[in-house]
Coordinates of C-alpha atoms and ligand atoms in Angstrom, one line a residue:
M1 CA 0.1 0.0 0.0
K2 CA 1.0 3.6 -0.7
L3 CA 0.2 6.9 0.8
I4 CA 0.0 9.6 -1.8
I5 CA 0.6 13.3 -0.7
A6 CA -0.4 15.7 -3.0
I7 CA -0.2 19.6 -2.9
V8 CA -2.8 21.2 -5.1
N9 CA -3.7 24.8 -5.6
N10 CA -6.9 25.7 -3.6
D11 CA -8.6 26.6 -6.9
D12 CA -8.1 23.1 -8.1
S13 CA -8.9 21.2 -4.9
A14 CA -12.7 20.7 -5.2
V15 CA -12.4 19.2 -8.8
V16 CA -9.6 17.0 -7.9
S17 CA -11.2 15.9 -4.8
S18 CA -14.6 14.9 -6.5
A19 CA -12.8 13.2 -9.6
L20 CA -10.8 11.3 -7.0
T21 CA -13.7 10.3 -4.9
K22 CA -15.7 9.4 -8.2
E23 CA -13.3 6.7 -8.9
S24 CA -13.7 5.4 -5.3
F25 CA -10.4 6.8 -3.9
S26 CA -10.5 7.5 -0.1
V27 CA -9.2 11.2 0.3
T28 CA -8.4 13.4 3.4
K29 CA -8.0 17.1 2.6
L30 CA -5.9 19.4 4.8
S31 CA -5.7 23.0 4.5
T32 CA -2.2 24.1 4.3
T33 CA 0.0 27.0 3.4
G34 CA 3.0 27.1 1.1
G35 CA 6.2 28.3 3.0
F36 CA 7.4 30.2 0.2
L37 CA 4.5 32.3 -1.1
Q38 CA 2.6 32.0 2.4
V39 CA -0.8 31.6 0.6
G40 CA -3.3 28.6 1.2
N41 CA -3.2 25.5 -0.8
T42 CA -4.6 22.0 -0.2
T43 CA -2.8 18.9 0.7
F44 CA -4.4 15.6 -0.1
L45 CA -3.7 12.2 1.8
I46 CA -4.8 9.3 -0.3
G47 CA -4.1 5.7 0.8
A48 CA -4.1 3.6 -2.2
Q49 CA -3.4 0.2 -3.4
D50 CA 0.1 0.0 -5.4
S51 CA -1.8 -0.7 -8.6
E52 CA -3.9 2.4 -8.2
V53 CA -1.3 4.9 -7.8
G54 CA -0.8 5.7 -11.3
R55 CA -4.5 6.2 -11.8
A56 CA -4.6 8.7 -8.7
K57 CA -1.6 10.4 -10.3
E58 CA -3.2 10.8 -13.7
I59 CA -6.3 12.4 -12.2
I60 CA -4.4 15.0 -10.0
R61 CA -2.4 15.7 -13.0
K62 CA -5.5 16.3 -15.2
Y63 CA -7.1 18.7 -13.0
S64 CA -4.1 20.6 -11.6
M65 CA -3.3 23.7 -13.5
T66 CA -0.2 25.5 -13.7
R67 CA -0.4 29.2 -12.6
T68 CA 1.6 32.3 -12.3
H69 CA 1.3 33.9 -8.9
T70 CA 2.2 37.5 -8.6
A71 CA 3.9 37.9 -5.2
L72 CA 4.8 41.1 -3.4
T73 CA 8.5 41.4 -2.7
T74 CA 10.3 42.9 0.1
D75 CA 12.7 44.9 -2.0
S76 CA 11.4 48.3 -1.4
F77 CA 11.5 47.8 2.5
G78 CA 13.7 50.6 3.9
K79 CA 14.2 52.2 0.5
G80 CA 10.9 53.2 -0.5
L81 CA 9.2 52.4 -3.7
R82 CA 10.6 52.2 -7.1
D83 CA 9.4 50.9 -10.7
G84 CA 9.8 47.3 -10.6
D85 CA 10.1 46.6 -6.9
L86 CA 6.4 45.9 -6.2
A87 CA 5.9 42.3 -7.4
K88 CA 7.5 39.2 -8.7
E89 CA 6.0 36.4 -10.9
V90 CA 6.3 32.9 -9.5
K91 CA 5.2 29.9 -11.4
V92 CA 3.1 27.5 -9.0
G93 CA 2.3 23.9 -9.8
G94 CA 0.2 22.1 -11.2
A95 CA 0.7 19.7 -8.3
T96 CA 3.5 18.4 -6.2
V97 CA 3.1 14.8 -5.4
F98 CA 5.0 12.6 -3.0
V99 CA 4.4 8.7 -2.7
L100 CA 5.3 7.0 0.2
S101 CA 5.3 3.3 1.1
V102 CA 3.0 2.3 3.9
D103 CA 4.0 -0.5 6.3
E104 CA 0.6 -0.9 8.0
A105 CA -2.9 0.5 7.6
E106 CA -5.8 -0.4 9.8
K107 CA -9.0 1.0 10.6
F108 CA -10.5 0.5 14.2
Ligands
2BA1 P1 5.1 27.6 -2.0 O1 6.1 26.9 -0.8 O2 4.3 28.7 -1.6 O3 5.9 27.7 -3.3 C1 5.1 28.2 -4.3 C2 6.1 28.3 -5.6 O4 7.0 29.2 -5.4 C3 6.6 27.0 -6.0 O5 5.6 26.5 -6.7 C4 7.9 27.4 -6.8 O6 7.7 27.7 -7.9 C5 8.1 28.6 -5.9 N1 9.3 28.3 -4.8 C6 9.1 27.7 -3.7 N2 10.2 27.7 -3.0 C7 11.1 28.4 -3.6 C8 12.4 28.9 -3.2 N3 12.9 28.4 -2.0 N4 13.0 29.7 -4.1 C9 12.4 30.1 -5.1 N5 11.2 29.6 -5.6 C10 10.4 28.9 -4.8 P2 5.5 24.7 -6.5 O7 6.8 24.2 -6.7 O8 4.5 24.1 -7.7 O9 5.0 24.5 -5.1 C11 3.7 24.7 -4.9 C12 3.6 24.3 -3.3 O10 3.6 22.9 -2.9 C13 4.6 25.0 -2.4 O11 4.1 26.4 -2.1 C14 4.5 24.3 -1.2 O12 3.3 24.3 -0.5 C15 4.5 22.7 -1.9 N6 5.8 22.2 -2.2 C16 6.5 22.1 -3.3 N7 7.8 21.4 -3.3 C17 7.7 20.9 -2.0 C18 8.7 20.2 -1.2 N8 9.7 19.7 -1.9 N9 8.4 19.9 0.0 C19 7.2 20.4 0.6 N10 6.3 21.0 -0.2 C20 6.5 21.3 -1.4

């Protein structure tokens, strides 16, 4: 068995979640925050059989878009504002996916 950890943009999380559950994957959604941009994203925990991991990744890939996020920079702090200081573009996603081996999984 595997544990898939998938970090997805908040704007894609509802459609990723429903596409996964429609295909009978069990999903837990966590509200998380990216350490770099400090904006909210969604982390999915998906326990799946080894043979199902490929399909789960296909679904996540299909519904996770790459976006450009405009982030404020701190360049102007202490110097005042100048042209070009205010914002920086960062490409985010689609999704970041980790697949971990699970030693045991039980439900009580
Ligand atoms: P954030 O940490 O907010 O990162 C947002 C985007 O900023 C990243 O997109 C990447 O393009 C850029 N970025 C991140 N750290 C950077 C750095 N130290 N220097 C320059 N640019 C940086 P993605 O790579 O698509 O990541 C989207 C979100 O997925 C991340 O949000 C984070 O929450 C998570 N993530 C990505 N890689 C991870 C990893 N290796 N471990 C844990 N979480 C990760």
